[in-house]
Amino acid sequence: MRKIAAGNWKMHKTAQEAKAFFELFASLVPQAKSEILFAVPFTALPSAVEAAQGKNFLIGAQNMHDEVKGAFTGEISAPMLKSVGASFVILGHSERRHLFLENNAFICRKLRRACEENLRPILCVGETQADREEGKTTAVLQTQLSECLEGLSFENAQKLMIAYEPVWAIGTGKSATPEIAEQAHLICRTALAEKWGKEAAKKIPLLYGGSVTEETIEALIVRPNIDGVLVGGASLDAQKFANIVNRIN
Ligand code: PGA
C-alpha cells in the first residue's frame, strides 16, 4: 500500500491563500512517493481543485451533512462536494465531536452517504486523556468503530480510510509515541478484521494524527500498522508539510 500524507487545514486559508500555497507546495514535492491529500475549507475547494489539476495531490473536505439536500441551513452535502471536485471527506474529527456535538450515529449516516456518493471518507477515532488514564482506550476505539461503521457494506469498506487521532495529541505538540500509535492502530486493525476479514482490513489505510511534525514523521511511518498521517498545524506551511511528505518512502 502506498503511504498517505494528508493535511487537515481546519478553519485556515482563504481561496487566494490556498492558491498561493499550492503553487509553492507543488514545486517542493516533485519526487513524492506517498499519496498526498488536502482537506481544505469549503470556500477554498474550487481554487484548491484547480491548483491540483495535473499534480500529485488530491483535494477533499473536512465535513458534510448526511442528507443530499433539504432545509439544513449552513450545511453542505456530498453531491455539492463532488460537484466542485472533492474526492474525499474527513468525518467524525474530534473537533466536530466535541465542539459541535456530533455523535457516532450521525457520523455513521454521513459515512454511508459519502460512500454512496463516491467520496472516500476518512473516519477519525480517538480517546481522550481521561479515557486513556482510566484504561478505556481499547473500548472507546472499538465502540467508535463499530457504531460509526454499522451497516457499511464490504464493497464500501474499500473506499474507507481511518485516522487514529488521540484527542490529547491534537494541537498540543504532544504526539503519541510510535509505540502508543502502533498499539492503537493494531486495535483498529483487529476490529476491522473482525468485521470484514483479515485481508480486507489490511487494505484499509490507518493514518495517525496528532501533532505530527517533520521531527516525528520518520519514527511513526515505519511502524507496520501506520499507513499514513493526518497532519493539522504542520500542513499549513508549504515547506513544513513538504518536509514531512519528503521523509515518507
Ligand atoms: P495537529 O492536528 O497536527 O495540529 O495536532 C491534527 C488533526 O486534528 O487532524
PDB file of C-alpha atoms and ligand atoms in Angstrom:
ATOM      1  CA  MET A   1       0.000   0.000   0.000  1.00  0.00           C
ATOM      2  CA  ARG A   2       1.261   3.493  -0.839  1.00  0.00           C
ATOM      3  CA  LYS A   3       1.712   5.601   2.286  1.00  0.00           C
ATOM      4  CA  ILE A   4      -0.607   8.577   2.721  1.00  0.00           C
ATOM      5  CA  ALA A   5       0.204  12.123   3.805  1.00  0.00           C
ATOM      6  CA  ALA A   6      -3.000  14.050   4.470  1.00  0.00           C
ATOM      7  CA  GLY A   7      -3.231  17.675   5.555  1.00  0.00           C
ATOM      8  CA  ASN A   8      -6.183  18.977   7.548  1.00  0.00           C
ATOM      9  CA  TRP A   9      -6.288  22.753   7.258  1.00  0.00           C
ATOM     10  CA  LYS A  10      -9.238  23.180   9.635  1.00  0.00           C
ATOM     11  CA  MET A  11     -10.540  26.786   9.521  1.00  0.00           C
ATOM     12  CA  HIS A  12      -7.456  28.230   7.852  1.00  0.00           C
ATOM     13  CA  LYS A  13      -6.742  29.825   4.463  1.00  0.00           C
ATOM     14  CA  THR A  14      -8.898  31.786   2.038  1.00  0.00           C
ATOM     15  CA  ALA A  15      -9.224  30.701  -1.600  1.00  0.00           C
ATOM     16  CA  GLN A  16      -6.389  33.091  -2.535  1.00  0.00           C
ATOM     17  CA  GLU A  17      -4.134  31.815   0.233  1.00  0.00           C
ATOM     18  CA  ALA A  18      -4.811  28.248  -0.863  1.00  0.00           C
ATOM     19  CA  LYS A  19      -3.799  29.078  -4.438  1.00  0.00           C
ATOM     20  CA  ALA A  20      -0.510  30.610  -3.287  1.00  0.00           C
ATOM     21  CA  PHE A  21       0.154  27.630  -1.009  1.00  0.00           C
ATOM     22  CA  PHE A  22      -0.280  25.081  -3.815  1.00  0.00           C
ATOM     23  CA  GLU A  23       1.921  26.984  -6.263  1.00  0.00           C
ATOM     24  CA  LEU A  24       4.764  26.787  -3.772  1.00  0.00           C
ATOM     25  CA  PHE A  25       3.972  23.308  -2.442  1.00  0.00           C
ATOM     26  CA  ALA A  26       3.900  21.656  -5.878  1.00  0.00           C
ATOM     27  CA  SER A  27       7.461  22.804  -6.514  1.00  0.00           C
ATOM     28  CA  LEU A  28       8.663  21.275  -3.233  1.00  0.00           C
ATOM     29  CA  VAL A  29       7.475  17.683  -3.676  1.00  0.00           C
ATOM     30  CA  PRO A  30       8.338  16.641  -7.252  1.00  0.00           C
ATOM     31  CA  GLN A  31       9.578  13.205  -6.105  1.00  0.00           C
ATOM     32  CA  ALA A  32       6.904  12.450  -3.521  1.00  0.00           C
ATOM     33  CA  LYS A  33       6.298   8.727  -3.109  1.00  0.00           C
ATOM     34  CA  SER A  34       3.205   8.982  -0.945  1.00  0.00           C
ATOM     35  CA  GLU A  35      -0.388   9.775  -1.835  1.00  0.00           C
ATOM     36  CA  ILE A  36      -0.924  13.429  -0.818  1.00  0.00           C
ATOM     37  CA  LEU A  37      -4.312  14.695   0.336  1.00  0.00           C
ATOM     38  CA  PHE A  38      -5.512  18.123   1.491  1.00  0.00           C
ATOM     39  CA  ALA A  39      -8.737  18.677   3.412  1.00  0.00           C
ATOM     40  CA  VAL A  40      -9.419  22.365   2.851  1.00  0.00           C
ATOM     41  CA  PRO A  41     -12.246  24.721   3.942  1.00  0.00           C
ATOM     42  CA  PHE A  42     -15.367  24.567   1.718  1.00  0.00           C
ATOM     43  CA  THR A  43     -14.687  28.004   0.265  1.00  0.00           C
ATOM     44  CA  ALA A  44     -11.179  27.015  -0.839  1.00  0.00           C
ATOM     45  CA  LEU A  45     -12.306  23.817  -2.597  1.00  0.00           C
ATOM     46  CA  PRO A  46     -12.662  25.191  -6.158  1.00  0.00           C
ATOM     47  CA  SER A  47      -9.332  27.003  -6.144  1.00  0.00           C
ATOM     48  CA  ALA A  48      -7.588  24.045  -4.497  1.00  0.00           C
ATOM     49  CA  VAL A  49      -9.061  21.589  -7.018  1.00  0.00           C
ATOM     50  CA  GLU A  50      -7.933  23.833  -9.863  1.00  0.00           C
ATOM     51  CA  ALA A  51      -4.433  24.114  -8.395  1.00  0.00           C
ATOM     52  CA  ALA A  52      -4.258  20.317  -8.030  1.00  0.00           C
ATOM     53  CA  GLN A  53      -5.024  19.634 -11.713  1.00  0.00           C
ATOM     54  CA  GLY A  54      -2.248  17.512 -13.189  1.00  0.00           C
ATOM     55  CA  LYS A  55      -0.402  17.493  -9.850  1.00  0.00           C
ATOM     56  CA  ASN A  56       0.261  14.647  -7.466  1.00  0.00           C
ATOM     57  CA  PHE A  57      -2.266  15.591  -4.785  1.00  0.00           C
ATOM     58  CA  LEU A  58      -5.993  15.237  -4.116  1.00  0.00           C
ATOM     59  CA  ILE A  59      -8.422  17.685  -2.553  1.00  0.00           C
ATOM     60  CA  GLY A  60     -11.218  16.968  -0.106  1.00  0.00           C
ATOM     61  CA  ALA A  61     -13.433  18.492   2.583  1.00  0.00           C
ATOM     62  CA  GLN A  62     -13.480  18.398   6.375  1.00  0.00           C
ATOM     63  CA  ASN A  63     -17.150  17.671   6.975  1.00  0.00           C
ATOM     64  CA  MET A  64     -20.531  17.240   5.256  1.00  0.00           C
ATOM     65  CA  HIS A  65     -24.196  16.574   6.061  1.00  0.00           C
ATOM     66  CA  ASP A  66     -25.711  13.144   5.590  1.00  0.00           C
ATOM     67  CA  GLU A  67     -28.732  14.312   3.572  1.00  0.00           C
ATOM     68  CA  VAL A  68     -28.233  15.181  -0.095  1.00  0.00           C
ATOM     69  CA  LYS A  69     -30.400  18.314   0.081  1.00  0.00           C
ATOM     70  CA  GLY A  70     -33.056  19.982   2.185  1.00  0.00           C
ATOM     71  CA  ALA A  71     -33.745  22.514   4.916  1.00  0.00           C
ATOM     72  CA  PHE A  72     -30.406  22.335   6.716  1.00  0.00           C
ATOM     73  CA  THR A  73     -29.239  25.935   6.928  1.00  0.00           C
ATOM     74  CA  GLY A  74     -25.492  26.273   6.754  1.00  0.00           C
ATOM     75  CA  GLU A  75     -24.808  22.675   5.740  1.00  0.00           C
ATOM     76  CA  ILE A  76     -23.088  21.165   2.691  1.00  0.00           C
ATOM     77  CA  SER A  77     -23.965  17.817   1.069  1.00  0.00           C
ATOM     78  CA  ALA A  78     -21.906  15.085  -0.551  1.00  0.00           C
ATOM     79  CA  PRO A  79     -23.157  15.850  -4.113  1.00  0.00           C
ATOM     80  CA  MET A  80     -22.211  19.509  -3.556  1.00  0.00           C
ATOM     81  CA  LEU A  81     -18.692  18.474  -2.578  1.00  0.00           C
ATOM     82  CA  LYS A  82     -18.477  16.178  -5.604  1.00  0.00           C
ATOM     83  CA  SER A  83     -19.669  18.951  -7.886  1.00  0.00           C
ATOM     84  CA  VAL A  84     -16.618  21.083  -7.078  1.00  0.00           C
ATOM     85  CA  GLY A  85     -14.188  18.185  -7.435  1.00  0.00           C
ATOM     86  CA  ALA A  86     -13.668  16.978  -3.860  1.00  0.00           C
ATOM     87  CA  SER A  87     -12.575  13.360  -3.805  1.00  0.00           C
ATOM     88  CA  PHE A  88     -12.628  12.613  -0.077  1.00  0.00           C
ATOM     89  CA  VAL A  89     -14.059  13.944   3.174  1.00  0.00           C
ATOM     90  CA  ILE A  90     -12.946  13.851   6.814  1.00  0.00           C
ATOM     91  CA  LEU A  91     -15.772  12.641   9.082  1.00  0.00           C
ATOM     92  CA  GLY A  92     -16.025  12.482  12.860  1.00  0.00           C
ATOM     93  CA  HIS A  93     -12.998  14.643  13.632  1.00  0.00           C
ATOM     94  CA  SER A  94     -12.722  15.127  17.387  1.00  0.00           C
ATOM     95  CA  GLU A  95     -13.344  18.864  16.981  1.00  0.00           C
ATOM     96  CA  ARG A  96     -16.676  18.030  15.306  1.00  0.00           C
ATOM     97  CA  ARG A  97     -17.458  15.517  18.059  1.00  0.00           C
ATOM     98  CA  HIS A  98     -16.562  17.812  20.955  1.00  0.00           C
ATOM     99  CA  LEU A  99     -17.307  21.352  19.736  1.00  0.00           C
ATOM    100  CA  PHE A 100     -20.288  20.546  17.510  1.00  0.00           C
ATOM    101  CA  LEU A 101     -21.626  17.583  19.473  1.00  0.00           C
ATOM    102  CA  GLU A 102     -21.606  15.047  16.643  1.00  0.00           C
ATOM    103  CA  ASN A 103     -22.289  11.513  17.785  1.00  0.00           C
ATOM    104  CA  ASN A 104     -21.442   8.122  16.305  1.00  0.00           C
ATOM    105  CA  ALA A 105     -24.926   7.619  14.836  1.00  0.00           C
ATOM    106  CA  PHE A 106     -24.777  10.897  12.890  1.00  0.00           C
ATOM    107  CA  ILE A 107     -21.221  10.189  11.754  1.00  0.00           C
ATOM    108  CA  CYS A 108     -22.352   6.731  10.606  1.00  0.00           C
ATOM    109  CA  ARG A 109     -25.091   8.226   8.422  1.00  0.00           C
ATOM    110  CA  LYS A 110     -22.603  10.686   6.893  1.00  0.00           C
ATOM    111  CA  LEU A 111     -20.138   7.901   6.253  1.00  0.00           C
ATOM    112  CA  ARG A 112     -22.620   5.738   4.388  1.00  0.00           C
ATOM    113  CA  ARG A 113     -23.719   8.738   2.336  1.00  0.00           C
ATOM    114  CA  ALA A 114     -20.150   9.680   1.453  1.00  0.00           C
ATOM    115  CA  CYS A 115     -19.522   6.145   0.177  1.00  0.00           C
ATOM    116  CA  GLU A 116     -22.771   6.104  -1.815  1.00  0.00           C
ATOM    117  CA  GLU A 117     -21.710   9.339  -3.494  1.00  0.00           C
ATOM    118  CA  ASN A 118     -18.203   8.018  -4.140  1.00  0.00           C
ATOM    119  CA  LEU A 119     -16.426  10.340  -1.755  1.00  0.00           C
ATOM    120  CA  ARG A 120     -13.742   8.490   0.188  1.00  0.00           C
ATOM    121  CA  PRO A 121     -14.328   9.021   3.910  1.00  0.00           C
ATOM    122  CA  ILE A 122     -11.532   9.469   6.433  1.00  0.00           C
ATOM    123  CA  LEU A 123     -13.185   8.408   9.672  1.00  0.00           C
ATOM    124  CA  CYS A 124     -11.488   9.858  12.754  1.00  0.00           C
ATOM    125  CA  VAL A 125     -11.467   7.987  16.037  1.00  0.00           C
ATOM    126  CA  GLY A 126      -9.520   8.528  19.239  1.00  0.00           C
ATOM    127  CA  GLU A 127      -9.628   8.526  23.011  1.00  0.00           C
ATOM    128  CA  THR A 128      -9.385  11.469  25.412  1.00  0.00           C
ATOM    129  CA  GLN A 129      -6.700  11.810  28.069  1.00  0.00           C
ATOM    130  CA  ALA A 130      -9.237  10.740  30.708  1.00  0.00           C
ATOM    131  CA  ASP A 131     -10.224   7.636  28.679  1.00  0.00           C
ATOM    132  CA  ARG A 132      -6.572   6.631  28.478  1.00  0.00           C
ATOM    133  CA  GLU A 133      -5.899   7.205  32.179  1.00  0.00           C
ATOM    134  CA  GLU A 134      -8.949   5.119  33.056  1.00  0.00           C
ATOM    135  CA  GLY A 135      -7.757   2.262  30.827  1.00  0.00           C
ATOM    136  CA  LYS A 136     -10.640   2.699  28.378  1.00  0.00           C
ATOM    137  CA  THR A 137      -8.696   3.258  25.143  1.00  0.00           C
ATOM    138  CA  THR A 138      -9.484  -0.115  23.572  1.00  0.00           C
ATOM    139  CA  ALA A 139     -13.173   0.053  24.467  1.00  0.00           C
ATOM    140  CA  VAL A 140     -13.511   3.630  23.187  1.00  0.00           C
ATOM    141  CA  LEU A 141     -11.888   2.813  19.842  1.00  0.00           C
ATOM    142  CA  GLN A 142     -13.942  -0.356  19.419  1.00  0.00           C
ATOM    143  CA  THR A 143     -17.195   1.475  20.168  1.00  0.00           C
ATOM    144  CA  GLN A 144     -16.422   4.387  17.842  1.00  0.00           C
ATOM    145  CA  LEU A 145     -15.525   1.988  15.044  1.00  0.00           C
ATOM    146  CA  SER A 146     -18.462  -0.350  15.468  1.00  0.00           C
ATOM    147  CA  GLU A 147     -21.045   2.436  15.804  1.00  0.00           C
ATOM    148  CA  CYS A 148     -19.649   4.620  13.004  1.00  0.00           C
ATOM    149  CA  LEU A 149     -19.195   1.709  10.590  1.00  0.00           C
ATOM    150  CA  GLU A 150     -22.506  -0.003  11.306  1.00  0.00           C
ATOM    151  CA  GLY A 151     -24.216  -1.129   8.125  1.00  0.00           C
ATOM    152  CA  LEU A 152     -21.326  -0.157   5.871  1.00  0.00           C
ATOM    153  CA  SER A 153     -21.086  -2.757   3.109  1.00  0.00           C
ATOM    154  CA  PHE A 154     -17.971  -4.782   2.362  1.00  0.00           C
ATOM    155  CA  GLU A 155     -17.806  -3.052  -1.013  1.00  0.00           C
ATOM    156  CA  ASN A 156     -17.936   0.410   0.549  1.00  0.00           C
ATOM    157  CA  ALA A 157     -15.296  -0.558   3.090  1.00  0.00           C
ATOM    158  CA  GLN A 158     -12.796  -0.500   0.195  1.00  0.00           C
ATOM    159  CA  LYS A 159     -13.234   3.287  -0.001  1.00  0.00           C
ATOM    160  CA  LEU A 160     -12.622   3.843   3.683  1.00  0.00           C
ATOM    161  CA  MET A 161      -9.628   5.374   5.466  1.00  0.00           C
ATOM    162  CA  ILE A 162      -9.380   5.563   9.254  1.00  0.00           C
ATOM    163  CA  ALA A 163      -7.452   8.180  11.206  1.00  0.00           C
ATOM    164  CA  TYR A 164      -6.468   7.377  14.772  1.00  0.00           C
ATOM    165  CA  GLU A 165      -6.247  10.765  16.462  1.00  0.00           C
ATOM    166  CA  PRO A 166      -5.880  10.685  20.235  1.00  0.00           C
ATOM    167  CA  VAL A 167      -7.614  13.827  21.486  1.00  0.00           C
ATOM    168  CA  TRP A 168      -4.762  14.590  23.901  1.00  0.00           C
ATOM    169  CA  ALA A 169      -2.298  14.746  20.997  1.00  0.00           C
ATOM    170  CA  ILE A 170      -4.238  17.079  18.691  1.00  0.00           C
ATOM    171  CA  GLY A 171      -2.773  20.564  18.528  1.00  0.00           C
ATOM    172  CA  THR A 172      -0.868  20.035  21.768  1.00  0.00           C
ATOM    173  CA  GLY A 173       2.636  19.409  20.437  1.00  0.00           C
ATOM    174  CA  LYS A 174       2.446  16.134  22.381  1.00  0.00           C
ATOM    175  CA  SER A 175       2.419  13.459  19.668  1.00  0.00           C
ATOM    176  CA  ALA A 176       1.699   9.876  20.656  1.00  0.00           C
ATOM    177  CA  THR A 177       4.899   7.840  20.722  1.00  0.00           C
ATOM    178  CA  PRO A 178       5.265   5.444  17.783  1.00  0.00           C
ATOM    179  CA  GLU A 179       4.656   2.584  20.251  1.00  0.00           C
ATOM    180  CA  ILE A 180       1.363   4.040  21.507  1.00  0.00           C
ATOM    181  CA  ALA A 181       0.218   4.873  17.975  1.00  0.00           C
ATOM    182  CA  GLU A 182       1.109   1.398  16.682  1.00  0.00           C
ATOM    183  CA  GLN A 183      -0.733  -0.226  19.582  1.00  0.00           C
ATOM    184  CA  ALA A 184      -3.881   1.803  18.870  1.00  0.00           C
ATOM    185  CA  HIS A 185      -3.637   1.054  15.145  1.00  0.00           C
ATOM    186  CA  LEU A 186      -3.459  -2.623  15.937  1.00  0.00           C
ATOM    187  CA  ILE A 187      -6.655  -2.331  17.998  1.00  0.00           C
ATOM    188  CA  CYS A 188      -8.325  -0.663  14.981  1.00  0.00           C
ATOM    189  CA  ARG A 189      -6.952  -3.224  12.521  1.00  0.00           C
ATOM    190  CA  THR A 190      -8.220  -6.073  14.662  1.00  0.00           C
ATOM    191  CA  ALA A 191     -11.692  -4.513  14.920  1.00  0.00           C
ATOM    192  CA  LEU A 192     -11.792  -4.071  11.126  1.00  0.00           C
ATOM    193  CA  ALA A 193     -10.645  -7.670  10.601  1.00  0.00           C
ATOM    194  CA  GLU A 194     -13.419  -8.930  12.844  1.00  0.00           C
ATOM    195  CA  LYS A 195     -15.928  -7.015  10.730  1.00  0.00           C
ATOM    196  CA  TRP A 196     -14.686  -7.599   7.194  1.00  0.00           C
ATOM    197  CA  GLY A 197     -11.954 -10.254   7.409  1.00  0.00           C
ATOM    198  CA  LYS A 198      -8.177 -10.014   7.674  1.00  0.00           C
ATOM    199  CA  GLU A 199      -7.422  -9.380   4.010  1.00  0.00           C
ATOM    200  CA  ALA A 200      -9.916  -6.520   3.648  1.00  0.00           C
ATOM    201  CA  ALA A 201      -8.743  -4.995   6.947  1.00  0.00           C
ATOM    202  CA  LYS A 202      -5.136  -4.939   5.729  1.00  0.00           C
ATOM    203  CA  LYS A 203      -6.169  -2.785   2.761  1.00  0.00           C
ATOM    204  CA  ILE A 204      -7.913  -0.079   4.795  1.00  0.00           C
ATOM    205  CA  PRO A 205      -5.344   2.688   5.343  1.00  0.00           C
ATOM    206  CA  LEU A 206      -4.831   3.598   9.005  1.00  0.00           C
ATOM    207  CA  LEU A 207      -3.495   7.129   9.476  1.00  0.00           C
ATOM    208  CA  TYR A 208      -2.057   8.557  12.661  1.00  0.00           C
ATOM    209  CA  GLY A 209      -2.911  12.160  13.570  1.00  0.00           C
ATOM    210  CA  GLY A 210      -1.947  14.392  16.469  1.00  0.00           C
ATOM    211  CA  SER A 211       0.990  16.830  16.453  1.00  0.00           C
ATOM    212  CA  VAL A 212       2.825  15.126  13.588  1.00  0.00           C
ATOM    213  CA  THR A 213       5.866  17.154  12.525  1.00  0.00           C
ATOM    214  CA  GLU A 214       8.931  16.756  10.331  1.00  0.00           C
ATOM    215  CA  GLU A 215      10.737  15.643  13.507  1.00  0.00           C
ATOM    216  CA  THR A 216       8.285  12.857  14.395  1.00  0.00           C
ATOM    217  CA  ILE A 217       7.234  11.523  10.988  1.00  0.00           C
ATOM    218  CA  GLU A 218      10.065   9.078  10.339  1.00  0.00           C
ATOM    219  CA  ALA A 219       9.676   7.073  13.552  1.00  0.00           C
ATOM    220  CA  LEU A 220       5.895   6.870  13.075  1.00  0.00           C
ATOM    221  CA  ILE A 221       5.727   5.941   9.414  1.00  0.00           C
ATOM    222  CA  VAL A 222       7.983   2.866   9.689  1.00  0.00           C
ATOM    223  CA  ARG A 223       5.582   1.123  12.040  1.00  0.00           C
ATOM    224  CA  PRO A 224       3.814  -1.814  10.369  1.00  0.00           C
ATOM    225  CA  ASN A 225       0.262  -0.651  11.045  1.00  0.00           C
ATOM    226  CA  ILE A 226       0.801   3.057  10.383  1.00  0.00           C
ATOM    227  CA  ASP A 227      -0.088   3.571   6.722  1.00  0.00           C
ATOM    228  CA  GLY A 228       0.000   7.345   6.762  1.00  0.00           C
ATOM    229  CA  VAL A 229      -0.532  10.517   8.735  1.00  0.00           C
ATOM    230  CA  LEU A 230      -3.176  13.201   9.131  1.00  0.00           C
ATOM    231  CA  VAL A 231      -1.447  16.489   9.816  1.00  0.00           C
ATOM    232  CA  GLY A 232      -3.088  19.645  11.148  1.00  0.00           C
ATOM    233  CA  GLY A 233      -0.844  22.537  12.160  1.00  0.00           C
ATOM    234  CA  ALA A 234       2.217  21.417  10.212  1.00  0.00           C
ATOM    235  CA  SER A 235       0.229  21.158   6.967  1.00  0.00           C
ATOM    236  CA  LEU A 236      -0.426  24.916   6.884  1.00  0.00           C
ATOM    237  CA  ASP A 237       3.150  25.735   5.982  1.00  0.00           C
ATOM    238  CA  ALA A 238       4.129  24.507   2.497  1.00  0.00           C
ATOM    239  CA  GLN A 239       7.779  23.906   3.417  1.00  0.00           C
ATOM    240  CA  LYS A 240       6.992  22.109   6.681  1.00  0.00           C
ATOM    241  CA  PHE A 241       4.423  19.836   5.062  1.00  0.00           C
ATOM    242  CA  ALA A 242       6.741  19.183   2.107  1.00  0.00           C
ATOM    243  CA  ASN A 243       9.438  18.152   4.598  1.00  0.00           C
ATOM    244  CA  ILE A 244       7.009  15.648   6.091  1.00  0.00           C
ATOM    245  CA  VAL A 245       5.990  14.319   2.648  1.00  0.00           C
ATOM    246  CA  ASN A 246       9.618  14.039   1.539  1.00  0.00           C
ATOM    247  CA  ARG A 247      10.512  11.968   4.605  1.00  0.00           C
ATOM    248  CA  ILE A 248       7.981   9.274   3.663  1.00  0.00           C
ATOM    249  CA  ASN A 249       9.332   6.486   1.475  1.00  0.00           C
TER     250      ASN A 249
HETATM  251  P1  PGA B   1      -2.440  18.658  14.642  1.00  0.00           P
HETATM  252  O1  PGA B   1      -3.936  18.296  14.156  1.00  0.00           O
HETATM  253  O2  PGA B   1      -1.486  18.016  13.667  1.00  0.00           O
HETATM  254  O3  PGA B   1      -2.377  20.155  14.607  1.00  0.00           O
HETATM  255  O4  PGA B   1      -2.285  18.094  16.020  1.00  0.00           O
HETATM  256  C1  PGA B   1      -4.269  17.031  13.643  1.00  0.00           C
HETATM  257  C2  PGA B   1      -5.723  16.964  13.329  1.00  0.00           C
HETATM  258  O5  PGA B   1      -6.535  17.497  14.105  1.00  0.00           O
HETATM  259  O6  PGA B   1      -6.136  16.389  12.288  1.00  0.00           O
END
